[in-house]
XYZ file of C-alpha atoms in Angstrom:
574
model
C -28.333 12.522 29.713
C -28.952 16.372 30.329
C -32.390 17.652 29.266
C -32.814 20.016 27.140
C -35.848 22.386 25.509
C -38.334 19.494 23.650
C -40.033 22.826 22.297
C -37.011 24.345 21.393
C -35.818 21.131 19.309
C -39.283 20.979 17.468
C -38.925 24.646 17.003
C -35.409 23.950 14.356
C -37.888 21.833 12.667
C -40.443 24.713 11.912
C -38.403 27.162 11.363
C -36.041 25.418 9.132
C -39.452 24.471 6.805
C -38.894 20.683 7.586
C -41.958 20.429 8.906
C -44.698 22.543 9.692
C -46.373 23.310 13.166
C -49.628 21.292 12.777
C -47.272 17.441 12.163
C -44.884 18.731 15.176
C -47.829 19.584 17.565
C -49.362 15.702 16.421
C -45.561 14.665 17.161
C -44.758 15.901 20.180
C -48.540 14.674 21.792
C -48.102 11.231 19.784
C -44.960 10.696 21.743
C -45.728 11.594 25.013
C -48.795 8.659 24.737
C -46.241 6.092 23.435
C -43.761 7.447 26.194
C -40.437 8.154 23.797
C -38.477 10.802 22.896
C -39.556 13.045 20.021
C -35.937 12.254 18.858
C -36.272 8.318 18.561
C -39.993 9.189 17.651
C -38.883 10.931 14.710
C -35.929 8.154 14.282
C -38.352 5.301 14.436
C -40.852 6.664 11.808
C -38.294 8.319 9.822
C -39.954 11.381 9.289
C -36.457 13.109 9.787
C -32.804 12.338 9.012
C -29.748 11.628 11.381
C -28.002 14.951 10.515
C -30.776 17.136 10.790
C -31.797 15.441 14.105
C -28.304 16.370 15.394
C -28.496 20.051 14.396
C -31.639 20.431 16.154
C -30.627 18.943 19.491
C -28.005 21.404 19.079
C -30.205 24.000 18.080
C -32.125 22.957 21.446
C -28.891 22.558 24.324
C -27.465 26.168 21.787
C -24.123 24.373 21.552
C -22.286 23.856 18.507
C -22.303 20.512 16.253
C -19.142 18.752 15.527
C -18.593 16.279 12.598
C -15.385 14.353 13.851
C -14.927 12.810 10.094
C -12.100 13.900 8.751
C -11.073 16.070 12.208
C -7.077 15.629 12.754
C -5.597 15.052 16.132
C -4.618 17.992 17.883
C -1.392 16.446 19.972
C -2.344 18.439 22.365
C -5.779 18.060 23.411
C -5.293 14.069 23.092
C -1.812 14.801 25.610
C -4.153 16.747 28.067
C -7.036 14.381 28.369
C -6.107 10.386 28.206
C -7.411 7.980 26.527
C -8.940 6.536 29.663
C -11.362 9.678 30.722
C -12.320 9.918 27.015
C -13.300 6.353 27.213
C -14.510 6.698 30.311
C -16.787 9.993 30.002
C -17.537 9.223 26.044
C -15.983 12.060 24.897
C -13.364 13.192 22.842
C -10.720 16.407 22.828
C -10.591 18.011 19.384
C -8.784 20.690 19.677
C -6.317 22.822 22.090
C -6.433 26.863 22.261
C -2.629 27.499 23.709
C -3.197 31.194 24.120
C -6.325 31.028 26.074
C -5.882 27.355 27.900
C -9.162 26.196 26.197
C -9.539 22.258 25.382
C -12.685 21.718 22.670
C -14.280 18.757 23.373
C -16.726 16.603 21.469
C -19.811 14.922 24.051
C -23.211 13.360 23.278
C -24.274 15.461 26.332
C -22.509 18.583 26.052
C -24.520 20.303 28.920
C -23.347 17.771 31.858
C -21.847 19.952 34.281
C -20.166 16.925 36.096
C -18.042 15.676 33.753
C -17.065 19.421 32.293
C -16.125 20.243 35.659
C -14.621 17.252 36.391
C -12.358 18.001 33.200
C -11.478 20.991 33.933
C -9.511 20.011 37.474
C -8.200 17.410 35.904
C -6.386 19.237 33.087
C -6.365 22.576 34.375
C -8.053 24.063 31.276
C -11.151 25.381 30.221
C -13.397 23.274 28.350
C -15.646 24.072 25.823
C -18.203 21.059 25.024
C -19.905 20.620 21.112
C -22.066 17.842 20.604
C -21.438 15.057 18.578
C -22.731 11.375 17.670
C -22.178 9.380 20.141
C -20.700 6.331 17.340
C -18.519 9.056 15.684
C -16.587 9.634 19.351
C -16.263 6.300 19.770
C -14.438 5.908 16.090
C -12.550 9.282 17.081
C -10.907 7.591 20.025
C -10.134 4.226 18.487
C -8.508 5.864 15.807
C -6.681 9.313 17.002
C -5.890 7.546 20.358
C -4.383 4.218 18.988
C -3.580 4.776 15.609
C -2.836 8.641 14.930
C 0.970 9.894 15.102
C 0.025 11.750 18.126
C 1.396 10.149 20.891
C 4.916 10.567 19.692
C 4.407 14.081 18.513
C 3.011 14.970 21.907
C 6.250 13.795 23.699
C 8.338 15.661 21.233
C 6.184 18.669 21.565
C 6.666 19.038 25.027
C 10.527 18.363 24.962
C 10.443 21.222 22.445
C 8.730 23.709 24.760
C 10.839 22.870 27.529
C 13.837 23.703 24.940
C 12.332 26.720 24.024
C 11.978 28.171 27.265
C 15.432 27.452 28.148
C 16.920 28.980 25.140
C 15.182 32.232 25.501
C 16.720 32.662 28.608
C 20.007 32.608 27.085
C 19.662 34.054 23.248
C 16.814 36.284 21.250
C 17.664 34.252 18.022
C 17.206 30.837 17.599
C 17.454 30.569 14.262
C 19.742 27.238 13.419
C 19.875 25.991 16.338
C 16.339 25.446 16.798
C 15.947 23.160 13.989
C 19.011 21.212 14.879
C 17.183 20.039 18.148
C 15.813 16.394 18.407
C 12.274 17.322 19.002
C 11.813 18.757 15.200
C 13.858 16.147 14.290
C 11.460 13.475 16.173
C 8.616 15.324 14.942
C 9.372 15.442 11.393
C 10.899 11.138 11.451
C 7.002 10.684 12.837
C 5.696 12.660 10.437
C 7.671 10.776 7.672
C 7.647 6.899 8.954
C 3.628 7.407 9.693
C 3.171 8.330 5.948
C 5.594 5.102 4.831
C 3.109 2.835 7.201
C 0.367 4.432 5.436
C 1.407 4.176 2.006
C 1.245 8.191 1.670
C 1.361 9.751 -1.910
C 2.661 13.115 -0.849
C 2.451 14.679 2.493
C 0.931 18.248 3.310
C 2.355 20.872 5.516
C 0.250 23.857 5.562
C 0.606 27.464 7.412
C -2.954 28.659 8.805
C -3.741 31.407 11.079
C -3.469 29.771 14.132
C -2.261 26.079 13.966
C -0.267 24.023 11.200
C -2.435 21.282 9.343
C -0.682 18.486 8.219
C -2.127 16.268 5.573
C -1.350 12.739 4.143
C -2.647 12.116 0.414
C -3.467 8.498 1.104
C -5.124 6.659 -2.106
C -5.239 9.201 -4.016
C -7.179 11.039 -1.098
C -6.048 13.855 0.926
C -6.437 13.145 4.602
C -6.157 15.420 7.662
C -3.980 13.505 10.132
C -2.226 15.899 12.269
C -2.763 19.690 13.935
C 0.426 21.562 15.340
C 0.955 24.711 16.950
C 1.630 28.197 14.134
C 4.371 28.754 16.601
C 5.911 25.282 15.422
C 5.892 25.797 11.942
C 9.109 28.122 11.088
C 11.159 25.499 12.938
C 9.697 22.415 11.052
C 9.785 24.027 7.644
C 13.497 24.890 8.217
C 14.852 20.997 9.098
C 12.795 19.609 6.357
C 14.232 22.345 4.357
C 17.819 21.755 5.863
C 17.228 17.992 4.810
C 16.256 18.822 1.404
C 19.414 20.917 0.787
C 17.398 23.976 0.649
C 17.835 27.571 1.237
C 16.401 28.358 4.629
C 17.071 32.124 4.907
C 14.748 32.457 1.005
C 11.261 32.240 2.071
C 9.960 34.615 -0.813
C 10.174 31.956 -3.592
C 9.537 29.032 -4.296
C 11.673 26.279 -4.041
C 12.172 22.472 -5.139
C 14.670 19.677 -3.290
C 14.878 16.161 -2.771
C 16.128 13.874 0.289
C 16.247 10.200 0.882
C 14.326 8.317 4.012
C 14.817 4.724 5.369
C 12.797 3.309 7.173
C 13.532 -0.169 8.074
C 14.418 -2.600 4.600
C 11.857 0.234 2.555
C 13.475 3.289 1.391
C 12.368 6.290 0.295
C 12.584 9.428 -2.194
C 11.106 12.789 -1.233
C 10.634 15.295 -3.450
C 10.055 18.923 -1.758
C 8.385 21.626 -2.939
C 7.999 24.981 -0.836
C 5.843 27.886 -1.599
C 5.411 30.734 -0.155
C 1.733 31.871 1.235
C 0.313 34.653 3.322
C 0.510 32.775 6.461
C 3.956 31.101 6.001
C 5.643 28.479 4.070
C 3.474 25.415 2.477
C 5.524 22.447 2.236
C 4.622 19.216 0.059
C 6.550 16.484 0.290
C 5.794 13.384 -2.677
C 7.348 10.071 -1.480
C 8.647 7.502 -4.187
C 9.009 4.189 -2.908
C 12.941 2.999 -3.960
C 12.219 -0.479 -2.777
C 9.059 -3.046 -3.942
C 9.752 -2.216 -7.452
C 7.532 -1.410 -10.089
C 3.788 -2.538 -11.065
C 2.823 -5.488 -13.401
C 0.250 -4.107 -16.337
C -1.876 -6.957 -14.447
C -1.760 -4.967 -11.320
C -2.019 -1.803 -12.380
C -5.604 -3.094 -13.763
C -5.057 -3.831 -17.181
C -6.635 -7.594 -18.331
C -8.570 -8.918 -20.601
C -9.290 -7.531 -24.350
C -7.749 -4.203 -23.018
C -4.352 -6.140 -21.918
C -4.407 -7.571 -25.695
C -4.467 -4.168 -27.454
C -2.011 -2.910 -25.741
C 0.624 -5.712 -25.767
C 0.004 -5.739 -29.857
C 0.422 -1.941 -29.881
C 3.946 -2.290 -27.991
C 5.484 -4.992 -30.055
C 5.443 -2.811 -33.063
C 8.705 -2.131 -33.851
C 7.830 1.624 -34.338
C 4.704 3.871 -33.780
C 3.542 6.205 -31.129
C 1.453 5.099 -28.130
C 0.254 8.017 -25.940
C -1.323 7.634 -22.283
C -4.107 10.234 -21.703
C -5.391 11.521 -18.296
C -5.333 14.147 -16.032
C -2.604 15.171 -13.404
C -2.571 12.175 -10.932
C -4.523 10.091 -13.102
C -1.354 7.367 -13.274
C -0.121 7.609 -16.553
C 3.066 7.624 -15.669
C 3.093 4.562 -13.563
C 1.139 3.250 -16.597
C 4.643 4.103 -18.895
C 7.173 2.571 -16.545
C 5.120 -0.743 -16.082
C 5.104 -0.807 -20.147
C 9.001 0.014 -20.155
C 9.769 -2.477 -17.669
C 8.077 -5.096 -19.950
C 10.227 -3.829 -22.603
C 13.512 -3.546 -21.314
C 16.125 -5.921 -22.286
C 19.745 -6.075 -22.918
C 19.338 -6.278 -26.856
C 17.431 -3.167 -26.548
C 18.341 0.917 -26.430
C 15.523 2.590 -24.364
C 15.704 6.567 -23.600
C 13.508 8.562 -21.553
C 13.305 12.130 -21.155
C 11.181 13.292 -18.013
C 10.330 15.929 -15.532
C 11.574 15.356 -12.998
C 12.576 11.261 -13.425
C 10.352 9.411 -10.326
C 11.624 6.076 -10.779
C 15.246 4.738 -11.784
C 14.990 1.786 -13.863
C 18.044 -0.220 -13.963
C 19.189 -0.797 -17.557
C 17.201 2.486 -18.866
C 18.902 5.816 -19.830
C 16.505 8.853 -17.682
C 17.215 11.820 -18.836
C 15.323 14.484 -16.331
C 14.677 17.882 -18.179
C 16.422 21.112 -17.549
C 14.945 23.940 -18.970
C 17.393 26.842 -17.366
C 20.308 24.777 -18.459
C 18.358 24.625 -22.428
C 17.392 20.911 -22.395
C 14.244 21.171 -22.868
C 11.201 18.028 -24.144
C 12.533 19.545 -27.739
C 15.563 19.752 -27.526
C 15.791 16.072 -25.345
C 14.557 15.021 -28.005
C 16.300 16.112 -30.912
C 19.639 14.921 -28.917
C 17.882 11.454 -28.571
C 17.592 10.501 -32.267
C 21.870 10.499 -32.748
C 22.013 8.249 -29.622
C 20.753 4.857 -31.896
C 17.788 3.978 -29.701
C 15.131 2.039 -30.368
C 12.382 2.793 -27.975
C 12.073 6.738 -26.468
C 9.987 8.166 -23.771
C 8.707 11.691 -23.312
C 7.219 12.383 -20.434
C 4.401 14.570 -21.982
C 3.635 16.035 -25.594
C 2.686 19.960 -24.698
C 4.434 22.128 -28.071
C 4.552 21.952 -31.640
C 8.299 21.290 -31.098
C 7.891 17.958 -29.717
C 4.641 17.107 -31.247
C 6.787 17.164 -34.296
C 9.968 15.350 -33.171
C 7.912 12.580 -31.742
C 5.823 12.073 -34.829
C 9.373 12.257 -36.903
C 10.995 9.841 -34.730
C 8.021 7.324 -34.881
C 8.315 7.564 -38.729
C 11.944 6.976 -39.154
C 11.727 3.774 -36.792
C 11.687 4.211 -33.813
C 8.620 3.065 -31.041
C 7.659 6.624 -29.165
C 5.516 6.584 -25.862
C 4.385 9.796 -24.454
C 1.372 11.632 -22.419
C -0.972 14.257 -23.323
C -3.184 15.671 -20.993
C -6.801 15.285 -22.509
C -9.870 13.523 -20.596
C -10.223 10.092 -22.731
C -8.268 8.614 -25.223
C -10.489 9.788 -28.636
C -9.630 13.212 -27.562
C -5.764 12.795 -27.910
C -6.141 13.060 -31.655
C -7.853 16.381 -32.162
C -5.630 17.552 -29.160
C -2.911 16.468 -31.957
C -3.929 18.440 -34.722
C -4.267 21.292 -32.309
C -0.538 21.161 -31.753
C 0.086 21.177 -35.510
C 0.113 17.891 -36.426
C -0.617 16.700 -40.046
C -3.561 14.057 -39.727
C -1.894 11.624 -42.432
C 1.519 12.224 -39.991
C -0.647 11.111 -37.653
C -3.028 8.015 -39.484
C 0.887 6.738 -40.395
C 2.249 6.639 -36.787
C -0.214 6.336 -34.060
C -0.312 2.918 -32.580
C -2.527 3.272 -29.534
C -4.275 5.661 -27.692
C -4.674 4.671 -23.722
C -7.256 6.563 -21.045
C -6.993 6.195 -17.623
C -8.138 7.407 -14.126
C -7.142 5.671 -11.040
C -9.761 4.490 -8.243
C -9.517 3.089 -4.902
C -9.771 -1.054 -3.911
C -12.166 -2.189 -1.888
C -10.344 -3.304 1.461
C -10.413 -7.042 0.942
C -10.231 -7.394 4.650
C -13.635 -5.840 5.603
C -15.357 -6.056 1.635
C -19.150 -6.829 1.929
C -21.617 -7.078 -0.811
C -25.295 -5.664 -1.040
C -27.721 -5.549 -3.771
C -27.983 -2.505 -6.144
C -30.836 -0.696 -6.012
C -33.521 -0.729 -9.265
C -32.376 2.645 -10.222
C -28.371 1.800 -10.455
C -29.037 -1.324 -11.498
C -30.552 0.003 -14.636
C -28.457 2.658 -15.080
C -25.040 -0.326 -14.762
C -27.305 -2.572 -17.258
C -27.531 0.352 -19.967
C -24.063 1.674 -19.700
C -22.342 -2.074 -19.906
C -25.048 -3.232 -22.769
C -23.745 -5.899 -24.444
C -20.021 -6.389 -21.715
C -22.387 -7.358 -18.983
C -21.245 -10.599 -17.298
C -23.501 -13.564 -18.186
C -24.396 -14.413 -14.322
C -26.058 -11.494 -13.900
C -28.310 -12.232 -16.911
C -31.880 -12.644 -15.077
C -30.396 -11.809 -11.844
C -29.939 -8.671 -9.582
C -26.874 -6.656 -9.493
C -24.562 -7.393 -6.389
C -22.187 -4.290 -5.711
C -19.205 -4.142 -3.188
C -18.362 -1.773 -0.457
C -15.572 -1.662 2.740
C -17.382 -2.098 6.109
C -13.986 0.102 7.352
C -11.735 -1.427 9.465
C -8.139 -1.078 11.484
C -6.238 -2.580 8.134
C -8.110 0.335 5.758
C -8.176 2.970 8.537
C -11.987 2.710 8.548
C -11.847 3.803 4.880
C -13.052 0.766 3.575
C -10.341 1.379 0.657
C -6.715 -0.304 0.921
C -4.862 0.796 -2.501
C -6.047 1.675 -5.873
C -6.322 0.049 -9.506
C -6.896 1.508 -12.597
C -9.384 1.676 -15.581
C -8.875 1.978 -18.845
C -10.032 2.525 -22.140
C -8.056 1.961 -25.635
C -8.442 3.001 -28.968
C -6.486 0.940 -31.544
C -6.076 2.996 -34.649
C -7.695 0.857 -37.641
C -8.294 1.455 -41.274
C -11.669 2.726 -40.123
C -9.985 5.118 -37.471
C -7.379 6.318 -39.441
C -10.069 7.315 -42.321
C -11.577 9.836 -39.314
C -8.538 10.709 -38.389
C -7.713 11.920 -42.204
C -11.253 13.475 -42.438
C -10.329 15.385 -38.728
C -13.107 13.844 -37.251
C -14.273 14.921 -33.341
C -13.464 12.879 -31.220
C -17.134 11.917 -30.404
C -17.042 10.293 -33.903
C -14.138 8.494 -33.460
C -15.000 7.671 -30.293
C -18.289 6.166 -31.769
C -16.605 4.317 -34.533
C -14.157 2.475 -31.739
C -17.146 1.674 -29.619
C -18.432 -0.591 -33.106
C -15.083 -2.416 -33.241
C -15.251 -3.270 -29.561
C -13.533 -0.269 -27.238
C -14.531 -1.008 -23.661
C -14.887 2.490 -22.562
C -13.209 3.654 -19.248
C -16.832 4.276 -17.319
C -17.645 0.370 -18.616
C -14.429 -1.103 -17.450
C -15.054 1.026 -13.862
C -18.769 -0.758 -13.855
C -16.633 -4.170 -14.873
C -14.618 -3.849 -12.301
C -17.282 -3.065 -9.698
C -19.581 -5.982 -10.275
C -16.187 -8.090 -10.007
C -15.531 -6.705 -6.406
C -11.767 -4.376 -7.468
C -13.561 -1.281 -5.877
C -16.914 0.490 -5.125
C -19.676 2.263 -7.634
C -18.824 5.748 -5.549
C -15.629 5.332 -6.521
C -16.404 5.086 -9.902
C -19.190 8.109 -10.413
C -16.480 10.194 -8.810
C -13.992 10.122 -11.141
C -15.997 8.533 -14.383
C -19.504 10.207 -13.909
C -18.832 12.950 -16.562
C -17.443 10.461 -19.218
């Protein structure tokens, strides 16, 4: 390990007001009589933390630090440096400067001169060393090396530069016939069968100033996977354009497409959206899974009392049920599960959507088209001469439909829709706001449903631990009278994902829902005459039972479904 300024280290201390000089002078002579380093001095008596421990030895060697969470693989730093040396030397290439042959590297001893110059005959390049924790290289390498898309990219990246070089020989414009070559092609098949394999939501490709970032939204998380050369990007935008059915000579505007993708027995849908930004093209692609069919109410997360409201709510032979939520929050996922329960042959169900993500075989989708006039409205209008007897509309946002829907519930039909509000009280007032008459509304609202979506614990590497007093009070006063009678008397156990090579070292594999439901009663719809707040009627559902959505998160914590981070993240505010 290289040395490196003792005084200078104590000195980030000082200077940074984490400790003054009198405790660092005490620190520095207490360690020298117990013969350890201030570092593991400081470690052992924990009189600082990891990170700031890190900054000053950085501070000390005047390198820079490196966090390698969340870091992508640069194809090719990881191509010039294998995954041997890293191994070998305990260190780990982050990133690769083309224009000026410089290799970033992360080290635990940044200033050793052997293995820097050792690195640089081998590859050729110039490196330039950051520090980093030692355990955070080691997970770098086991997961960019052996489980990142690299590899493959890396092979088609240097196929592609050989191309290149060879057609500028022969032509200025490249145009076409760049992005009909097999290394885009290979490029953007590995971009596409790594985000199948790991159950990707949407992937990112994004323009920068110098390199392309490519990011996988992977349980409802976006994760940066890969890093590609700016002078790559035209040419990949263009084939996944060209595969989209897209115009690739219009990069002003923005632009939507879809394409299909088989991999193996699982196919895929991809819709594309493009949009143009100062440093290029941003692509996102969302994938919709064809094959494995669609999610049980069970699975999704639904059980218990909550399960019970909802199936009475949907065997009403008319009403409206509305799913609440942000964008991404599930809902409708949430909608096709309770269609699929419904759909039989005795039975006329319509949808009307934008854009339609899942076909449902035996259900008439309807996918709006507002330039060619069909519009939620007008859908909808047009859906009460075609006899059905269950309709879908794939979100309440004008006056227009607020009004259809409530006219269609009233003349027998069962309506399901979403609004966009943050619980389920707040869907009524967000009603009346969009002109609604409250005893329109006290007549014809079945249910109101609230959701978010968290992730699952990875059941491979789950662990349990005890909660601490202060959570443990705080899950005790939230759950009141719904906490579980074993833990009556006894200490809270929580659950969290050790991370592992199933999860990605995550510690999450999937995601599962919670829920909250308000069941309009005779109590309800007297607030909902009186235009009660939703706080109120919010209040009065709590007295008749409603398991709130931040209760059924805590529910579902103590049971093991997912962790109590992943519940303050998206509940905390509720």
């Amino acid at each position: 390990m290289s040395a490196y300024s003792i005084s200078r280290f104590l000195e980030y201390f000082e200077k940074n007001n984490l400790l003054d000089a009198k405790a660092l002078n005490e620190i520095k002579i207490d360690a020298l009589k117990n013969a350890i380093p201030v570092e593991e001095y400081l470690t052992k008596r924990s009189l600082s933390t990891p990170e700031h421990i890190m900054q000053a030895k950085a501070y000390a060697m005047q390198v820079q630090l490196i966090k390698l969470d969340g870091v992508a693989a640069s194809p090719q730093a990881l191509s010039h440096i294998s995954e041997g040396i890293a191994r070998q030397y305990a260190i780990f290439p982050f990133e690769y400067d083309q224009k000026n042959s410089i290799i970033k590297i992360a080290s635990s001893d940044p200033l050793n001169l052997e293995t820097i110059s050792f690195l640089e005959k081998k590859t050729g390049k110039t490196i330039v060393p950051f520090l980093a924790d030692p355990k955070e290289i080691e997970e770098a390498i086991n997961i960019q090396y052996q489980q990142s898309i690299s590899p493959t990219v890396t092979s088609a990246l240097e196929e592609f530069g050989g191309q290149k070089k060879q057609q500028e020989k022969t032509t200025t414009n490249m145009g076409d016939r760049m992005v009909k070559e097999p290394p885009i092609s290979k490029i953007v098949n590995t971009m596409l069968e790594f985000a199948v394999k790991a159950r990707a939501s949407d992937i990112h490709v994004e323009p920068q100033e110098t390199r392309t970032r490519i990011r996988y939204r992977i349980d409802g998380i976006l994760n940066e996977k890969l890093v590609l050369p700016s002078s790559l990007h035209e040419s990949l935008v263009s084939r996944i354009k060209i595969l989209a059915q897209m115009r690739i000579d219009e990069k002003r505007i923005p632009q939507d497409g879809r394409f299909t993708f088989k991999i193996g027995s699982e196919e895929v849908d991809l819709r594309v959206s493009s949009l143009p930004t100062v440093h290029g093209e941003k692509i996102v692609m969302r994938l919709l899974k064809k094959t494995g069919g669609i999610p049980s109410l069970p699975d999704l997360g639904l059980q218990g009392v909550q399960m019970k409201h909802l199936e009475l709510a949907i065997t009403k032979p008319y009403g409206i049920i509305l799913v609440t939520g942000p964008t991404g929050s599930g809902k409708t996922t949430t909608l096709y599960s309770v269609l699929s329960r419904l759909n039989q042959s005795s039975v006329n169900i319509l949808t009307l959507e934008d854009p339609v993500e899942y076909e449902i075989p035996g259900i008439n989708q309807v996918q709006i088209n507002p330039q060619a006039g069909l519009t939620f409205a007008n859908g909808l209008r047009s859906f009460l001469r075609q006899d059905p007897n269950i309709i879908l509309v794939g979100e309440i946002r004008d006056q227009e439909t607020t009004a259809l829907a409530i006219q269609a519930a009233l003349t027998g039909h069962l309506v399901f829709s979403t609004l966009h509000t943050n619980d389920a009280s707040t869907a009524i007032p967000r009603l009346l706001d969009l002109g609604a008459e409250p005893f329109l509304i006290a007549s014809v609202l079945n249910a109101a449903l609230g959701q978010r979506i968290v992730r699952r614990v990875c059941p491979s590497c789950k662990e349990s631990y005890q909660a601490d007093a202060l959570l443990d009070k705080k899950i005790r006063e939230v759950l009141g009278n719904f906490l579980p009678q074993e833990f009556n008397g006894k200490p809270l156990m929580l659950w969290r994902g050790k991370g592992c090579t199933e999860c990605g070292n995550t510690g999450y594999y999937g995601r599962v829902g919670i829920f909250e439901i308000i069941v309009t009663s005779n109590a309800v719809n007297k607030l909902i005459l009186q235009r009660a707040n939703a706080e109120v009627i919010e209040k009065q559902a709590q007295e008749e039972g409603l398991i709130t959505m931040k209760q059924d998160g805590f529910l579902k914590t103590l049971r093991g479904e997912t962790t109590i981070e992943e519940i303050l993240r998206v509940a905390e505010d509720m």
